Each structure stands twice: as structure tokens, then as C-alpha cells.
Short mmCIF file of C-alpha atoms in Angstrom, two decimals:
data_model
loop_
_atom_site.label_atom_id
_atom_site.label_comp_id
_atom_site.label_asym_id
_atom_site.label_seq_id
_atom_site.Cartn_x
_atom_site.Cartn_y
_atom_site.Cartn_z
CA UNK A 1 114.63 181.46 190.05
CA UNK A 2 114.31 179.03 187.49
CA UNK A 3 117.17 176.79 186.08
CA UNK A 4 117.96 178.10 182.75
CA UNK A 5 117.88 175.26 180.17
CA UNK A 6 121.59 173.83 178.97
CA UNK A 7 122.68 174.77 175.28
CA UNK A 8 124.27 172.32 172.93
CA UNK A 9 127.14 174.80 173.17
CA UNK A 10 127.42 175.00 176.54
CA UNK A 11 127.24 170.88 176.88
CA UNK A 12 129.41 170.73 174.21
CA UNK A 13 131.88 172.98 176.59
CA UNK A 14 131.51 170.81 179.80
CA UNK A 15 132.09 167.53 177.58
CA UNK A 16 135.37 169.43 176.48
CA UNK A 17 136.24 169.72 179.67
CA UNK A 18 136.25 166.47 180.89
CA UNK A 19 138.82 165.31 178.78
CA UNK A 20 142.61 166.75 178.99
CA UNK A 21 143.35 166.42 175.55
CA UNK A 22 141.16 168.04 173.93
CA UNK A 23 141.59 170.88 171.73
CA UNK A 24 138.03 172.31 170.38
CA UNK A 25 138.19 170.83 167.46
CA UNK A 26 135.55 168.41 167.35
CA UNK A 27 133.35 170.75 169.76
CA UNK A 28 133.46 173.05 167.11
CA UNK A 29 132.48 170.43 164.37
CA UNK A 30 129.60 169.34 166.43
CA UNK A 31 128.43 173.16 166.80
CA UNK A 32 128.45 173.74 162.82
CA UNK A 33 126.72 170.87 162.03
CA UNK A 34 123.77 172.25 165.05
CA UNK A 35 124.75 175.72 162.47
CA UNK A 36 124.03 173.37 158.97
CA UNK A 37 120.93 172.58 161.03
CA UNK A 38 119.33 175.45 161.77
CA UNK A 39 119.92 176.66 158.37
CA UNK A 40 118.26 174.08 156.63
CA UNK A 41 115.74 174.30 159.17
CA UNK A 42 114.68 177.66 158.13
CA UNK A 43 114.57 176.95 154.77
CA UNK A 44 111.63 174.46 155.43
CA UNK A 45 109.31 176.45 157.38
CA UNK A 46 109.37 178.71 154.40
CA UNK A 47 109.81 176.04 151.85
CA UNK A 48 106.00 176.61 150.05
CA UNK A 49 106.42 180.37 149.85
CA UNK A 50 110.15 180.65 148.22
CA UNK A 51 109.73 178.84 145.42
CA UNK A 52 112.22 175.99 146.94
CA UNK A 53 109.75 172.79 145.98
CA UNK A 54 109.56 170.29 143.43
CA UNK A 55 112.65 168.58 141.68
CA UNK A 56 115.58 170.19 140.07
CA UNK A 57 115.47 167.90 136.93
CA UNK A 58 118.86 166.35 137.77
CA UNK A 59 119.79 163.06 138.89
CA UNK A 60 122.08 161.97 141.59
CA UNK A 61 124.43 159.30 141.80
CA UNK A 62 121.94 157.22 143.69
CA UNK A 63 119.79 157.32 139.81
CA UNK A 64 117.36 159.28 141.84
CA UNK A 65 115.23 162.38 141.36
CA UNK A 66 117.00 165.75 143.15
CA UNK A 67 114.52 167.54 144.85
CA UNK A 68 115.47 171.59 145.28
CA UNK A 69 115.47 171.10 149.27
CA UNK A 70 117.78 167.80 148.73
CA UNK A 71 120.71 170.43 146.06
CA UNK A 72 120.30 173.33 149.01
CA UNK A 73 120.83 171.11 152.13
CA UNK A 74 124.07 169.97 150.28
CA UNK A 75 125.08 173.08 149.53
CA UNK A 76 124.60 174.26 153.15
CA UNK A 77 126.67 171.43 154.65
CA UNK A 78 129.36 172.14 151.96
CA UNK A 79 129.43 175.76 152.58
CA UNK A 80 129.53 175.89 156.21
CA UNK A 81 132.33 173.09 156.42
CA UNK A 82 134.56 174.31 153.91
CA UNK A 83 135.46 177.39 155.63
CA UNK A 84 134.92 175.55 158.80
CA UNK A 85 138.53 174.38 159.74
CA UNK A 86 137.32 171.29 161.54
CA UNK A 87 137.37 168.56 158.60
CA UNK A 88 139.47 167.81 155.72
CA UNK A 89 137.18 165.65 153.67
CA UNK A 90 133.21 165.25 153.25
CA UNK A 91 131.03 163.35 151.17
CA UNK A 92 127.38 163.17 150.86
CA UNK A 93 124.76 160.92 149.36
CA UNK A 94 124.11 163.75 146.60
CA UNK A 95 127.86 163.92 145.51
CA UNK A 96 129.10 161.09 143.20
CA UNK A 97 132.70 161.55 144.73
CA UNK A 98 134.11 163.23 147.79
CA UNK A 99 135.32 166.65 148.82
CA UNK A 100 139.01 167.24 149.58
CA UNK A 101 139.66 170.49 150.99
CA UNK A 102 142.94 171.94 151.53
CA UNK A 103 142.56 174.84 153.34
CA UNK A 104 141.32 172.80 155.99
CA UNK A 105 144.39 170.40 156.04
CA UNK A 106 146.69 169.13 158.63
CA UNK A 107 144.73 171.03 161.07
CA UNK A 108 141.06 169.17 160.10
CA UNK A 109 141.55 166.17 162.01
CA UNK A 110 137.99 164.88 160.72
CA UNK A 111 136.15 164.06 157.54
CA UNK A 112 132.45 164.27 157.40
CA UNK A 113 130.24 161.54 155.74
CA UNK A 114 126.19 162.79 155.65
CA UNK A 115 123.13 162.44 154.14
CA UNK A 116 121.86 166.24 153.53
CA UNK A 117 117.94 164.90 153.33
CA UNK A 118 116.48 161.89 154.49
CA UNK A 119 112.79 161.28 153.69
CA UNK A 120 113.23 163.88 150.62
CA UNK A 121 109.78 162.21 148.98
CA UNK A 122 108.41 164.27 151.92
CA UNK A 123 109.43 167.59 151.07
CA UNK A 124 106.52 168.76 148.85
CA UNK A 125 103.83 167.43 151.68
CA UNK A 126 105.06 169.18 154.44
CA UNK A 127 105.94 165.82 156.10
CA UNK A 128 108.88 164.97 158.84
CA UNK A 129 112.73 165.11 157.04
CA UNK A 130 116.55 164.52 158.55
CA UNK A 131 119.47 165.07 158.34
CA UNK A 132 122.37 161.91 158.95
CA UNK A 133 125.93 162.88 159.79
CA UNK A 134 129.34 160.12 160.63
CA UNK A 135 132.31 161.68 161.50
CA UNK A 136 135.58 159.83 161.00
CA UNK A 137 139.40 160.47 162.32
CA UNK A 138 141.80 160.85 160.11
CA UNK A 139 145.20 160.66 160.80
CA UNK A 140 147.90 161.44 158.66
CA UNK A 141 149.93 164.15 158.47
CA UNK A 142 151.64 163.82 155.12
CA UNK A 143 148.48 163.97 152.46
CA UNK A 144 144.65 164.49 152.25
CA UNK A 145 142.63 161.52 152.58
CA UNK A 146 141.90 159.34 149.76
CA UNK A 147 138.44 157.80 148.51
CA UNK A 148 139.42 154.84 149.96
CA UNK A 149 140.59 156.36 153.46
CA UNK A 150 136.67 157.14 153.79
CA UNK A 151 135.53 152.97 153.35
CA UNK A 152 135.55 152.06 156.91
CA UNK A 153 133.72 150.00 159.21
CA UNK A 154 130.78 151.72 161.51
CA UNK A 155 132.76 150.72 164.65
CA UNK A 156 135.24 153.58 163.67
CA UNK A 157 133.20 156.41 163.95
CA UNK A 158 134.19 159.17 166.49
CA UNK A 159 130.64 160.33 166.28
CA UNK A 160 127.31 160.16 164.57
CA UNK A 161 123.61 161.41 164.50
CA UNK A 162 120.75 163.30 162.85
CA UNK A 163 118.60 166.34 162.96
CA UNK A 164 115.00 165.89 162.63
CA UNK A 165 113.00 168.53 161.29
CA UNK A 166 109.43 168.00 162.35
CA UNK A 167 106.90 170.01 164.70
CA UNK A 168 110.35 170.66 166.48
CA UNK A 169 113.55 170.67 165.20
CA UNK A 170 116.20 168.13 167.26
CA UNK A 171 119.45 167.32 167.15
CA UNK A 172 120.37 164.43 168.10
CA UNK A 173 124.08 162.22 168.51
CA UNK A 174 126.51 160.43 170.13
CA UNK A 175 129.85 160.45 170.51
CA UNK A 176 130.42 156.74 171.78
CA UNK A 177 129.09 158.03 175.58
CA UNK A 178 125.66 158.00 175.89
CA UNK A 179 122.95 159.17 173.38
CA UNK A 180 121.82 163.17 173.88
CA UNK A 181 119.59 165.12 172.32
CA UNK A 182 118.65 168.65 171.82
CA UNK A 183 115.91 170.60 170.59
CA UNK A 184 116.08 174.14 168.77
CA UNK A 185 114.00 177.00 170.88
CA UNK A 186 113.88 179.26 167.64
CA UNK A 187 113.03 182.20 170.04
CA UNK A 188 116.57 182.40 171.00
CA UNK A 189 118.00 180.50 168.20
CA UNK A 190 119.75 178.08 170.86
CA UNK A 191 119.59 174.36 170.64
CA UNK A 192 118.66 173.21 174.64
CA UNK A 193 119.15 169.37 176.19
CA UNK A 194 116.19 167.98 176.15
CA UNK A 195 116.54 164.24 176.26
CA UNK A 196 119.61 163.16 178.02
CA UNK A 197 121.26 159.54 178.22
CA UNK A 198 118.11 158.48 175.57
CA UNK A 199 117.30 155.08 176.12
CA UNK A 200 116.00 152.65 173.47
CA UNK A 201 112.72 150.20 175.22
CA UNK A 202 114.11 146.40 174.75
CA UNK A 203 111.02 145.58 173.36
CA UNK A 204 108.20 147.57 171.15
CA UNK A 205 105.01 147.89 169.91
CA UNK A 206 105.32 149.42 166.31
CA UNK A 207 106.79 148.25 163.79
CA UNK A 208 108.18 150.33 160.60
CA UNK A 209 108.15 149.21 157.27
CA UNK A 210 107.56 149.68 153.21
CA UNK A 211 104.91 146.89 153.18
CA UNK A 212 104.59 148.01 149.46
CA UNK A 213 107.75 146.09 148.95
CA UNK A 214 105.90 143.10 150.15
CA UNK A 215 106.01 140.89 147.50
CA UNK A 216 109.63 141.94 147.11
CA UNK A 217 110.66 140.15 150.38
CA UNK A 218 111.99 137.12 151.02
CA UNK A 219 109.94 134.07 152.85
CA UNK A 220 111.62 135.17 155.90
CA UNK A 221 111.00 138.63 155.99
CA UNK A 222 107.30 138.16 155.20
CA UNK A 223 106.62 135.71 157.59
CA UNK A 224 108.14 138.15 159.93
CA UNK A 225 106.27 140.58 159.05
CA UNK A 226 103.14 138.62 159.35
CA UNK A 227 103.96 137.25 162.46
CA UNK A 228 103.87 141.08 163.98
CA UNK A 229 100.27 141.53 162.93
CA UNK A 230 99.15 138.02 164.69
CA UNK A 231 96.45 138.83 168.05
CA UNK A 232 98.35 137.66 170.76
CA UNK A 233 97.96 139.89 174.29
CA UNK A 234 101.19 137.59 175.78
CA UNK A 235 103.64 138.48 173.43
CA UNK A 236 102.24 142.51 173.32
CA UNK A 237 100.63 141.37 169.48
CA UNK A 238 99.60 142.46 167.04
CA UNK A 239 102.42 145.63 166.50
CA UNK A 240 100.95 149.12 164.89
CA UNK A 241 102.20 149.84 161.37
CA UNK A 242 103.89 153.25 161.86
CA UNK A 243 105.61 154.46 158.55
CA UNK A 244 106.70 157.73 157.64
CA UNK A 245 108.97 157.87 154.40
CA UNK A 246 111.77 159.09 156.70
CA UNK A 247 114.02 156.99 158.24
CA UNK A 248 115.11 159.72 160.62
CA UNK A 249 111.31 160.26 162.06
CA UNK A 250 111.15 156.52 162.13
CA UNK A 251 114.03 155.84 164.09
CA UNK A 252 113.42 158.34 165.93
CA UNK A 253 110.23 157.54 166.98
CA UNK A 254 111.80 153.47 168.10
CA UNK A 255 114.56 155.29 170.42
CA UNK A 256 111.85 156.70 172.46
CA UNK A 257 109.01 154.01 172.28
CA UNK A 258 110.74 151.01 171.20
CA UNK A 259 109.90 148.72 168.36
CA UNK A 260 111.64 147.92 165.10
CA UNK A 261 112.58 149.65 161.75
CA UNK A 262 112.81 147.31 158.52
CA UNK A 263 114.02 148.42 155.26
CA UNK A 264 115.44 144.73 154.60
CA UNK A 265 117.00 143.37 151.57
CA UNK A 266 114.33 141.90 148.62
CA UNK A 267 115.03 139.02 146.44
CA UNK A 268 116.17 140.43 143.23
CA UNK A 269 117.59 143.22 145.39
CA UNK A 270 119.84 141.50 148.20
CA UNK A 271 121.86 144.44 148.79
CA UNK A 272 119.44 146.67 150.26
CA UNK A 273 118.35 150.08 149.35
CA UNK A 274 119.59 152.34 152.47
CA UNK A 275 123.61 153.69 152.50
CA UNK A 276 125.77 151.88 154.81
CA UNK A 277 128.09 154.88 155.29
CA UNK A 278 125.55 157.47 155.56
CA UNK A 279 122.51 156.34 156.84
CA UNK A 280 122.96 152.83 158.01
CA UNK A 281 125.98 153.00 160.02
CA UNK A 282 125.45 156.18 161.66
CA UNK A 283 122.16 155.40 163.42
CA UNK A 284 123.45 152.37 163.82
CA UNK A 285 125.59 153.93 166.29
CA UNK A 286 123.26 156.17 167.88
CA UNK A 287 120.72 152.89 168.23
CA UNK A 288 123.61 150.94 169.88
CA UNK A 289 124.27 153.58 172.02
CA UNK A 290 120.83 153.63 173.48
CA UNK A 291 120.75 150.10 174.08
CA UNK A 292 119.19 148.66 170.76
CA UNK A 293 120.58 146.60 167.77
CA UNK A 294 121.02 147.30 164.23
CA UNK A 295 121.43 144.76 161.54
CA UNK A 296 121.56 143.55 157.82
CA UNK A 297 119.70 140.23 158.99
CA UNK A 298 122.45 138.30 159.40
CA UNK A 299 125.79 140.51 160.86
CA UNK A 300 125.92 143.35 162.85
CA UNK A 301 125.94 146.97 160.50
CA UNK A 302 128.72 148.47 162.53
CA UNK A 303 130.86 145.64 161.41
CA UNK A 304 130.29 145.46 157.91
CA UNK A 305 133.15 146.10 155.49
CA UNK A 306 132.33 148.86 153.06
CA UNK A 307 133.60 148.07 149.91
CA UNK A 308 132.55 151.50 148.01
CA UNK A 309 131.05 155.43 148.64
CA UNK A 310 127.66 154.45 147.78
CA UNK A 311 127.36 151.36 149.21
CA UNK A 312 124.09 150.13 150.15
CA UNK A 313 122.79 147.35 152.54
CA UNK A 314 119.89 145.83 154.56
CA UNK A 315 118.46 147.58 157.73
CA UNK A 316 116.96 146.26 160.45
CA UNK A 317 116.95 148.42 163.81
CA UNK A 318 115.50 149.25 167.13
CA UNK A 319 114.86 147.32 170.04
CA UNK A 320 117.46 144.44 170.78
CA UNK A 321 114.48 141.95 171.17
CA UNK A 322 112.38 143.10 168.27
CA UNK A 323 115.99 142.96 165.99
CA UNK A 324 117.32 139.52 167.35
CA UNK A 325 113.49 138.13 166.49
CA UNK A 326 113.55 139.73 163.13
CA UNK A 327 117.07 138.08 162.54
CA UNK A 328 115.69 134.73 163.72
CA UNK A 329 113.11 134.57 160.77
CA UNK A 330 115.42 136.00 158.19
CA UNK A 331 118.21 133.16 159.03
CA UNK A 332 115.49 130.43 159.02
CA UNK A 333 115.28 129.96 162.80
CA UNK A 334 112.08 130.87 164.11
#
């Protein structure tokens, strides 16, 4: 008879189980966002025939274009955690400020950080999008969590991950004990393991960048860059330009081939253009998990001190070697 595939659910359930003190809480949490998942999912293999393309005309706090597909992902992580239980705050790279919710409070232990729709250029070209999620702790008894109570450092996260919506749909995250992911068999509507203990390669082949920033860069950064497309068989040169507008597919892609992701800070433009708290420092996690690095070009992401929601910052991540080489250009020492 043949081994019947295990569900996120079900994994979810043995996880539980090996710890005495849990309660189902955060189980629960990580099934609704697989929920938020498959809903958005849906919406995008029907996106071109429901009228759901193009832009809203609004602009989010980020000064960008809303895309329809980037206002209903929002809404769908909104809706399905507000009458979840399981978290008492959320915020979201669409929303200028966060969510408190009450009815969730003392007994959501969690607040949610996510970006609804990474790579949302793609959504008119049928192209690969994500989905970034952080969860936090919180604590307290007394209140709800302030604005501030969300700032904090990447090495604080309970958990973190993405869904990538591509020829398959995958979810994929960590909750400090391995990297695992899952992919959606829409026949059953069940999310089954696929890719356990996911490993990052120390070294690539590809690398991933906006080269149309080029000019942009700094000396460093370009000469890295350069440096990747230089024919030498020893050091596995040139690299292959791999770049698909979404940092989810991209990342994804370096967790199971190795190689290096660059979205690095230009020189009018130091700080970056990614979010530290919802994109950076969640795959940050998942990448460290695997084995790989993640870094502004000169200090670690997780350890970065946010110093507001929006935040944004340098990103360079993937394979440890790849990363540590990148760094040593950037600082001036290769």
C-alpha cells in the first residue's frame, strides 16, 4: 500500500506533540496562514478572468502603486486573522499603521508582521508572486501591544516564511528547527511535506540581481557584480543572471540550488529598498535556518535594530560563501 503523503496539519500535530507545553495556539496560526494561502492562491489562477488585474489607483505607504491582487491579499490575511484567535496585532507592508484587535486579546499570544504580495509588478504577466509572514511573541497581560512593541530585532522571531505561488503553490517556514516545506495538492485541497530539513548549497552558481540599478551601486557592489560574470572554471565562474521581480521565487530558487540574492543599498539610496520587518528579516530566518547568510553588507539582518514599521534596508542572501564574498567587496576587502 502506498505511504500516504504527510499534511501540514498533520506535521503541524506531531511538532505539537513534541513539546509539553504547548497549547495549539501557534499550530493553529501556522494552519490559517496555509488557509490565507490557499485563498489567495485561488484568486490567481483566476486572476485574468475576474476582473482582479491592474492597479487600484491608490497609493500605499511605501509611495507605491496598489495593484487589485496586492488590496485583496491584505484583505484576506486581515480577515482570516481577525476572527482567528491566535494573534493580537498584525501589520502589513500595505497598511500605514498596525492592527490591534481586541477580541483576540490576552488569549493571542502572537502578532503577525507580513508582506501580502511580493513581486506584485508580476501580477498582470502571469509571473511567480509570495507571500512573507514573521510572527512575534508578545507577552503582556495587562494591554495590547503598542507600535513600538512590534520594532524588534529578526533574532526574536518565533517563526517566519513565505508561500510561493508559481507552477505549484508552497509553503514554506521555520520555526527556529529546521527549514520545511510544503506544497498544495489542490485535488484534495491539503498542503503535503515535500521538502523536509531544506538545505541551502554553501556555494552557487546564479546570482540574483536588478542590474538596472547598476549605475546606482556603489564601487563595491559593482565590482562584485562584475567579478561574478568573470570566465574562470576554478572558482565555478562566470554565475547565470537569474532574476525574477520576486524576491520570494528568487530566494527560493538559492535555498535549493545555492547562489546569492542582491538587492543592496545604492549611493543616493543607502538604506535599501526591501522591508527589514517584513521581507528582510523573515527570510533571513528561513535562509539561516538552511545553512546560508543574510546581510545588509556589513552586519548580520537578524541583528539589526529596527527603528520604525516601514523600515527598509540592504539585502544580500543565500549561500554563506557567495554572502561572506559579496560582503568582502562591499567593505573594501577583496
Amino acid at each position: 500500500m502506498r505511504e500516504f503523503p504527510l499534511t501540514l496539519s498533520r506535521f503541524i500535530i506531531q511538532s505539537q506533540a513534541s513539546h509539553q507545553d504547548a497549547t495549539g495556539e501557534f499550530s493553529g496560526l501556522l494552519t490559517q496562514i496555509g488557509l490565507v494561502g490557499k485563498l489567495i492562491s485561488q484568486d490567481l489562477r483566476r486572476a485574468g478572468l475576474i476582473n482582479i488585474l491592474g492597479t487600484t489607483g491608490d497609493t500605499n505607504v511605501q509611495g507605491e502603486t496598489v495593484k487589485k491582487l496586492d488590496a485583496i491579499a491584505n484583505d484576506d490575511f486581515v480577515k482570516v486573522f481577525q476572527h482567528s484567535g491566535y494573534v493580537c496585532a498584525l501589520a502589513s507592508e500595505e497598511m500605514e499603521k498596525p492592527i490591534s484587535i481586541p477580541g483576540n486579546w490576552p488569549h493571542g499570544k502572537y502578532m503577525l508582521l507580513f508582506d501580502p504580495l511580493d513581486g506584485s509588478s508580476n501580477t498582470d504577466n502571469n509571473m511567480p508572486l509570495g507571500a512573507i509572514f514573521s510572527v512575534l511573541k508578545y507577552d503582556r497581560a495587562d494591554r495590547l501591544p503598542t507600535e513600538e512593541e512590534l520594532l524588534r530585532r529578526g533574532t526574536e522571531q518565533v517563526a517566519a516564511g513565505y508561500v510561493l505561488y508559481g507552477s505549484s503553490t508552497m509553503l514554506v517556514y521555520t520555526v527556529g528547527q529546521g527549514v520545511y516545506g510544503f506544497t498544495l495538492e489542490p485535488g484534495i485541497g491539503e498542503y503535503l511535506l515535500s521538502h523536509e530539513r531544506m538545505r541551502i548549497p554553501q556555494k552557487g552558481k546564479v546570482y540574483a540581481a536588478n542590474e538596472g540599478n547598476y549605475h546606482k551601486w556603489s564601487e563595491g557592489t559593482k565590482k562584485y557584480v562584475d567579478s561574478l560574470k568573470v570566465n574562470d572554471k576554478t572558482t565555478g565562474r562566470p554565475y547565470s543572471s537569474r532574476y525574477s521581480g520576486c524576491l520570494v521565487a528568487d530566494v527560493h530558487r538559492l535555498l535549493l540550488g545555492g547562489g546569492i540574492f542582491l538587492y543592496p543599498g545604492e549611493v543616493d539610496k543607502p538604506e535599501g529598498k526591501l522591508r527589514l520587518l517584513y521581507e528582510a528579516n523573515p527570510l533571513a530566518f528561513v535562509v539561516e535556518q538552511a545553512g546560508g547568510k543574510a546581510s545588509t553588507g556589513t552586519s548580520r539582518i537578524l541583528e539589526v535594530e529596527p527603528k520604525k514599521l516601514h523600515q527598509r534596508v540592504p539585502l544580500l542572501i543565500g549561500s554563506p560563501q557567495d554572502v561572506e564574498q559579496a560582503e568582502a567587496y562591499i567593505q573594501g576587502n577583496a
